[in-house]
mmCIF file of C-alpha atoms in Angstrom:
data_model
loop_
_atom_site.group_PDB
_atom_site.id
_atom_site.type_symbol
_atom_site.label_atom_id
_atom_site.label_comp_id
_atom_site.label_asym_id
_atom_site.label_seq_id
_atom_site.Cartn_x
_atom_site.Cartn_y
_atom_site.Cartn_z
ATOM 1 C CA PRO A 1 -17.481 -15.798 -9.551
ATOM 2 C CA LEU A 2 -18.169 -13.448 -12.456
ATOM 3 C CA SER A 3 -14.522 -13.427 -13.546
ATOM 4 C CA PRO A 4 -13.886 -15.891 -16.383
ATOM 5 C CA LEU A 5 -10.229 -15.922 -15.321
ATOM 6 C CA MET A 6 -9.982 -16.189 -11.517
ATOM 7 C CA ARG A 7 -12.050 -19.340 -11.040
ATOM 8 C CA HIS A 8 -9.976 -21.711 -8.913
ATOM 9 C CA ARG A 9 -9.528 -21.599 -5.157
ATOM 10 C CA GLY A 10 -6.809 -23.074 -2.961
ATOM 11 C CA MET A 11 -5.040 -22.744 0.396
ATOM 12 C CA SER A 12 -1.812 -21.041 -0.721
ATOM 13 C CA ARG A 13 -1.516 -17.276 -0.127
ATOM 14 C CA ARG A 14 0.777 -14.505 -1.357
ATOM 15 C CA LEU A 15 0.962 -11.209 0.527
ATOM 16 C CA ALA A 16 1.918 -7.910 -1.100
ATOM 17 C CA ALA A 17 1.633 -4.195 -0.361
ATOM 18 C CA VAL A 18 1.420 -0.990 -2.392
ATOM 19 C CA GLU A 19 2.375 2.295 -0.668
ATOM 20 C CA LEU A 20 0.264 5.355 -1.448
ATOM 21 C CA SER A 21 -0.180 8.993 -0.467
ATOM 22 C CA LEU A 22 -3.273 9.641 1.645
ATOM 23 C CA ASP A 23 -3.551 13.258 0.466
ATOM 24 C CA GLU A 24 -3.328 12.238 -3.186
ATOM 25 C CA LEU A 25 -5.998 9.586 -2.769
ATOM 26 C CA LYS A 26 -8.318 12.084 -1.089
ATOM 27 C CA ALA A 27 -7.597 14.663 -3.788
ATOM 28 C CA ALA A 28 -8.460 12.166 -6.519
ATOM 29 C CA GLY A 29 -11.822 11.391 -4.941
ATOM 30 C CA HIS A 30 -12.616 15.082 -4.433
ATOM 31 C CA ALA A 31 -11.612 15.912 -8.018
ATOM 32 C CA ALA A 32 -14.342 13.542 -9.207
ATOM 33 C CA GLY A 33 -16.860 15.043 -6.793
ATOM 34 C CA GLY A 34 -16.687 12.086 -4.415
ATOM 35 C CA THR A 35 -14.688 10.571 -1.575
ATOM 36 C CA MET A 36 -11.474 8.693 -0.956
ATOM 37 C CA ASN A 37 -13.437 5.440 -0.929
ATOM 38 C CA ASP A 38 -14.659 6.194 -4.472
ATOM 39 C CA ALA A 39 -11.037 6.586 -5.556
ATOM 40 C CA PHE A 40 -10.123 3.347 -3.771
ATOM 41 C CA LEU A 41 -12.831 1.310 -5.521
ATOM 42 C CA ALA A 42 -12.066 2.906 -8.883
ATOM 43 C CA ALA A 43 -8.364 2.079 -8.531
ATOM 44 C CA VAL A 44 -8.999 -1.559 -7.573
ATOM 45 C CA THR A 45 -11.458 -2.097 -10.424
ATOM 46 C CA GLY A 46 -9.024 -0.367 -12.780
ATOM 47 C CA GLY A 47 -6.354 -2.820 -11.679
ATOM 48 C CA MET A 48 -8.732 -5.715 -12.292
ATOM 49 C CA ARG A 49 -9.557 -4.433 -15.774
ATOM 50 C CA ARG A 50 -5.840 -4.332 -16.570
ATOM 51 C CA TYR A 51 -5.235 -7.815 -15.166
ATOM 52 C CA HIS A 52 -7.955 -9.352 -17.311
ATOM 53 C CA HIS A 53 -6.741 -7.532 -20.415
ATOM 54 C CA VAL A 54 -3.169 -8.740 -19.811
ATOM 55 C CA HIS A 55 -4.494 -12.280 -20.077
ATOM 56 C CA GLY A 56 -6.700 -11.483 -23.066
ATOM 57 C CA VAL A 57 -9.832 -12.333 -21.081
ATOM 58 C CA PRO A 58 -11.908 -9.147 -20.763
ATOM 59 C CA ALA A 59 -14.597 -8.917 -18.086
ATOM 60 C CA ASP A 60 -17.408 -6.404 -17.732
ATOM 61 C CA ARG A 61 -18.391 -6.912 -14.096
ATOM 62 C CA LEU A 62 -17.001 -8.559 -10.958
ATOM 63 C CA ARG A 63 -18.637 -9.463 -7.669
ATOM 64 C CA VAL A 64 -17.200 -7.843 -4.536
ATOM 65 C CA THR A 65 -17.745 -8.185 -0.801
ATOM 66 C CA MET A 66 -17.319 -4.854 1.002
ATOM 67 C CA PRO A 67 -17.802 -4.358 4.758
ATOM 68 C CA ILE A 68 -20.295 -1.582 5.542
ATOM 69 C CA ASN A 69 -19.972 0.214 8.871
ATOM 70 C CA LEU A 70 -23.071 0.015 11.079
ATOM 71 C CA ARG A 71 -21.704 1.970 14.027
ATOM 72 C CA THR A 72 -23.804 4.813 15.397
ATOM 73 C CA ALA A 73 -22.982 7.647 17.772
ATOM 74 C CA SER A 74 -24.747 5.775 20.578
ATOM 75 C CA ASP A 75 -22.536 2.659 20.287
ATOM 76 C CA ALA A 76 -19.979 2.046 23.033
ATOM 77 C CA ILE A 77 -16.366 2.977 22.313
ATOM 78 C CA GLY A 78 -14.351 0.049 20.990
ATOM 79 C CA ASN A 79 -17.202 -1.844 19.398
ATOM 80 C CA ASN A 80 -16.730 -2.908 15.785
ATOM 81 C CA ARG A 81 -20.091 -3.169 13.999
ATOM 82 C CA PHE A 82 -20.216 -3.938 10.300
ATOM 83 C CA THR A 83 -21.946 -6.176 7.823
ATOM 84 C CA PRO A 84 -20.535 -7.513 4.540
ATOM 85 C CA ALA A 85 -22.424 -6.306 1.463
ATOM 86 C CA ARG A 86 -22.098 -8.369 -1.706
ATOM 87 C CA PHE A 87 -22.731 -6.678 -5.049
ATOM 88 C CA THR A 88 -21.383 -6.404 -8.594
ATOM 89 C CA LEU A 89 -19.068 -3.653 -9.811
ATOM 90 C CA PRO A 90 -18.515 -2.590 -13.428
ATOM 91 C CA ILE A 91 -14.824 -2.782 -14.379
ATOM 92 C CA ASP A 92 -15.095 -1.826 -18.057
ATOM 93 C CA VAL A 93 -15.239 1.971 -17.545
ATOM 94 C CA GLU A 94 -11.942 3.272 -18.923
ATOM 95 C CA ASP A 95 -12.105 6.912 -17.804
ATOM 96 C CA PRO A 96 -10.994 6.998 -14.131
ATOM 97 C CA ARG A 97 -13.023 10.113 -13.315
ATOM 98 C CA ALA A 98 -16.240 8.605 -14.684
ATOM 99 C CA ARG A 99 -15.390 5.331 -12.938
ATOM 100 C CA MET A 100 -15.070 7.066 -9.561
ATOM 101 C CA ARG A 101 -18.444 8.755 -9.984
ATOM 102 C CA GLN A 102 -20.226 5.569 -11.043
ATOM 103 C CA LEU A 103 -18.739 3.389 -8.309
ATOM 104 C CA GLY A 104 -19.292 6.084 -5.695
ATOM 105 C CA GLU A 105 -23.002 6.226 -6.482
ATOM 106 C CA LEU A 106 -23.211 2.441 -6.378
ATOM 107 C CA ALA A 107 -21.406 2.132 -3.029
ATOM 108 C CA ARG A 108 -23.501 4.892 -1.424
ATOM 109 C CA ALA A 109 -26.694 3.204 -2.606
ATOM 110 C CA TRP A 110 -25.633 0.020 -0.822
ATOM 111 C CA ARG A 111 -24.803 1.943 2.347
ATOM 112 C CA LYS A 112 -28.450 3.108 2.366
ATOM 113 C CA GLU A 113 -29.831 -0.391 1.735
ATOM 114 C CA PRO A 114 -32.855 -0.763 4.090
ATOM 115 C CA GLY A 115 -32.078 -4.428 4.748
ATOM 116 C CA LEU A 116 -28.837 -3.572 6.567
ATOM 117 C CA LYS A 117 -30.708 -2.756 9.765
ATOM 118 C CA PHE A 118 -31.872 -6.383 9.981
ATOM 119 C CA THR A 119 -28.303 -7.754 10.048
ATOM 120 C CA ASP A 120 -28.291 -8.462 13.789
ATOM 121 C CA ALA A 121 -31.637 -10.300 13.591
ATOM 122 C CA VAL A 122 -30.465 -12.442 10.670
ATOM 123 C CA ALA A 123 -27.187 -13.237 12.434
ATOM 124 C CA GLY A 124 -29.124 -14.301 15.530
ATOM 125 C CA ALA A 125 -31.292 -16.631 13.471
ATOM 126 C CA LEU A 126 -28.259 -18.155 11.773
ATOM 127 C CA ASN A 127 -26.690 -18.873 15.152
ATOM 128 C CA LEU A 128 -29.693 -21.055 16.002
ATOM 129 C CA MET A 129 -29.294 -23.213 12.897
ATOM 130 C CA PRO A 130 -27.113 -26.359 12.771
ATOM 131 C CA GLU A 131 -23.462 -25.456 12.196
ATOM 132 C CA ALA A 132 -23.123 -27.779 9.192
ATOM 133 C CA LEU A 133 -26.049 -26.067 7.470
ATOM 134 C CA THR A 134 -24.826 -22.507 8.010
ATOM 135 C CA THR A 135 -21.264 -23.457 7.016
ATOM 136 C CA ALA A 136 -22.465 -24.995 3.750
ATOM 137 C CA ALA A 137 -24.748 -22.062 2.928
ATOM 138 C CA LEU A 138 -22.260 -19.293 3.735
ATOM 139 C CA GLY A 139 -19.365 -21.211 2.179
ATOM 140 C CA SER A 140 -21.151 -21.513 -1.151
ATOM 141 C CA MET A 141 -21.920 -17.766 -1.105
ATOM 142 C CA LEU A 142 -18.346 -16.740 -0.295
ATOM 143 C CA LYS A 143 -16.879 -18.839 -3.101
ATOM 144 C CA ALA A 144 -18.957 -16.829 -5.572
ATOM 145 C CA ILE A 145 -17.034 -13.644 -4.714
ATOM 146 C CA ASP A 146 -14.320 -12.350 -7.037
ATOM 147 C CA PHE A 147 -12.579 -10.138 -4.462
ATOM 148 C CA VAL A 148 -12.944 -8.468 -1.068
ATOM 149 C CA ALA A 149 -12.412 -4.707 -0.737
ATOM 150 C CA THR A 150 -12.196 -2.841 2.563
ATOM 151 C CA ASN A 151 -11.098 0.692 3.447
ATOM 152 C CA VAL A 152 -10.196 1.298 7.104
ATOM 153 C CA PRO A 153 -9.238 4.717 8.521
ATOM 154 C CA GLY A 154 -6.131 4.456 10.654
ATOM 155 C CA LEU A 155 -4.276 6.639 13.128
ATOM 156 C CA GLU A 156 -4.175 10.392 12.511
ATOM 157 C CA ARG A 157 -1.462 11.275 15.017
ATOM 158 C CA PRO A 158 1.946 9.785 15.891
ATOM 159 C CA VAL A 159 1.985 6.841 18.292
ATOM 160 C CA HIS A 160 4.702 4.729 19.877
ATOM 161 C CA LEU A 161 4.998 1.050 20.686
ATOM 162 C CA ALA A 162 7.509 0.020 23.382
ATOM 163 C CA GLY A 163 9.233 3.385 22.947
ATOM 164 C CA ALA A 164 9.572 3.132 19.151
ATOM 165 C CA ARG A 165 7.569 5.342 16.823
ATOM 166 C CA VAL A 166 5.114 3.473 14.592
ATOM 167 C CA GLU A 167 6.061 4.422 11.034
ATOM 168 C CA GLN A 168 3.589 2.391 9.028
ATOM 169 C CA GLN A 169 0.706 -0.063 9.272
ATOM 170 C CA ILE A 170 -0.409 -2.662 6.741
ATOM 171 C CA ALA A 171 -3.732 -4.506 6.907
ATOM 172 C CA PHE A 172 -4.066 -7.985 5.405
ATOM 173 C CA ALA A 173 -7.724 -8.994 5.254
ATOM 174 C CA PRO A 174 -8.830 -12.616 4.742
ATOM 175 C CA PRO A 175 -10.051 -13.352 1.202
ATOM 176 C CA SER A 176 -12.928 -15.348 2.745
ATOM 177 C CA GLY A 177 -13.341 -17.560 -0.300
ATOM 178 C CA ALA A 178 -12.562 -14.855 -2.869
ATOM 179 C CA ALA A 179 -9.639 -14.767 -5.301
ATOM 180 C CA PHE A 180 -7.957 -12.000 -3.275
ATOM 181 C CA SER A 181 -8.607 -9.268 -0.725
ATOM 182 C CA ALA A 182 -7.603 -5.612 -0.993
ATOM 183 C CA ALA A 183 -7.417 -3.691 2.303
ATOM 184 C CA LEU A 184 -6.584 0.015 2.409
ATOM 185 C CA LEU A 185 -5.326 1.286 5.783
ATOM 186 C CA SER A 186 -4.240 4.872 6.409
ATOM 187 C CA HIS A 187 -1.533 5.973 8.841
ATOM 188 C CA LEU A 188 -0.804 9.696 9.292
ATOM 189 C CA ASP A 189 -0.188 11.037 5.765
ATOM 190 C CA ARG A 190 0.347 7.654 4.161
ATOM 191 C CA CYS A 191 -1.824 4.689 3.351
ATOM 192 C CA THR A 192 -0.998 1.176 2.250
ATOM 193 C CA LEU A 193 -2.913 -1.291 0.132
ATOM 194 C CA GLY A 194 -2.506 -4.778 1.579
ATOM 195 C CA LEU A 195 -3.206 -7.664 -0.794
ATOM 196 C CA VAL A 196 -3.831 -11.280 0.215
ATOM 197 C CA ILE A 197 -3.873 -13.344 -2.983
ATOM 198 C CA ASP A 198 -5.076 -16.910 -3.461
ATOM 199 C CA THR A 199 -2.427 -18.264 -5.833
ATOM 200 C CA ALA A 200 -4.785 -20.940 -7.163
ATOM 201 C CA ALA A 201 -7.015 -18.146 -8.467
ATOM 202 C CA VAL A 202 -4.092 -15.846 -9.357
ATOM 203 C CA PRO A 203 -1.050 -17.956 -10.308
ATOM 204 C CA ASP A 204 0.907 -14.812 -11.277
ATOM 205 C CA PRO A 205 0.490 -12.577 -8.186
ATOM 206 C CA ASP A 206 3.299 -10.229 -9.254
ATOM 207 C CA VAL A 207 1.311 -9.355 -12.376
ATOM 208 C CA LEU A 208 -1.775 -8.635 -10.264
ATOM 209 C CA VAL A 209 0.214 -6.388 -7.908
ATOM 210 C CA SER A 210 1.648 -4.479 -10.886
ATOM 211 C CA CYS A 211 -1.818 -4.043 -12.381
ATOM 212 C CA MET A 212 -3.122 -2.772 -9.042
ATOM 213 C CA ALA A 213 -0.290 -0.241 -8.766
ATOM 214 C CA GLU A 214 -1.077 1.002 -12.281
ATOM 215 C CA GLY A 215 -4.777 1.214 -11.433
ATOM 216 C CA PHE A 216 -4.014 3.443 -8.430
ATOM 217 C CA GLU A 217 -1.564 5.589 -10.392
ATOM 218 C CA GLU A 218 -4.241 6.204 -13.025
ATOM 219 C CA VAL A 219 -6.737 7.339 -10.389
ATOM 220 C CA LEU A 220 -4.237 9.439 -8.409
ATOM 221 C CA ALA A 221 -3.367 11.359 -11.574
ATOM 222 C CA VAL A 222 -6.914 12.745 -11.641
ATOM 223 C CA GLY A 223 -6.329 14.688 -8.433
ATOM 224 C CA ARG A 224 -2.870 16.019 -9.226
ATOM 225 C CA SER A 225 -2.291 19.565 -10.371
ATOM 226 C CA PRO A 226 -0.908 20.010 -13.938
ATOM 227 C CA LYS A 227 2.518 20.998 -12.555
ATOM 228 C CA LYS A 228 2.701 17.951 -10.292
ATOM 229 C CA ARG A 229 1.626 15.640 -13.127
ATOM 230 C CA GLN A 230 4.352 17.138 -15.306
ATOM 231 C CA ARG A 231 7.005 16.512 -12.616
ATOM 232 C CA ARG A 232 5.881 12.907 -12.243
ATOM 233 C CA THR A 233 6.051 12.346 -16.000
ATOM 234 C CA SER A 234 9.479 13.944 -16.448
ATOM 235 C CA GLY A 235 10.904 12.293 -13.325
#
């Protein structure tokens, strides 16, 4: 891991959630000339910058695993095709607008990575190797990740389950060897950030959740109109 702070790993987990406005998150990304995913990454890295500063251990870059969608229009309905990309993100950019632009360019470059098309071939080769060998190799790679970040679009229209309307959905993604995972799932006009925290890496999960909430608030403020920002401040 690149973090000098979140080094340990264990089996204990803490789950937490942060509720957000889908429209505000989209507006923040658009205000910086990007997308909602740019705002998501900028908010998470902003939260990580705060968390490290709280502990007096600044960090410049962290290593993230982010699933990249490989689905095409010709794929059958219901299939879930993705590959995990592992790369480093700068977390020392203070201005949230500049951070969104920088991280957006970085994420889009990885989505165009030519090697992604060979994922299925590599996976097939790994399946032919002894299980102990692949487990050791992949396990050592996953432990070198600081956090997992995934953004999943959810339902856009009301649905019901056993006659009851579904009001909200929360996704909790496995950390997969990382210090924590951050999963953003939208539902109608809302979205929720689900956090799964390894408490050996983060012994004060409440502090991390607070830092994450502040990181999102900082990014959301970019997309708010002056009048709305004034109401939020005075309220």
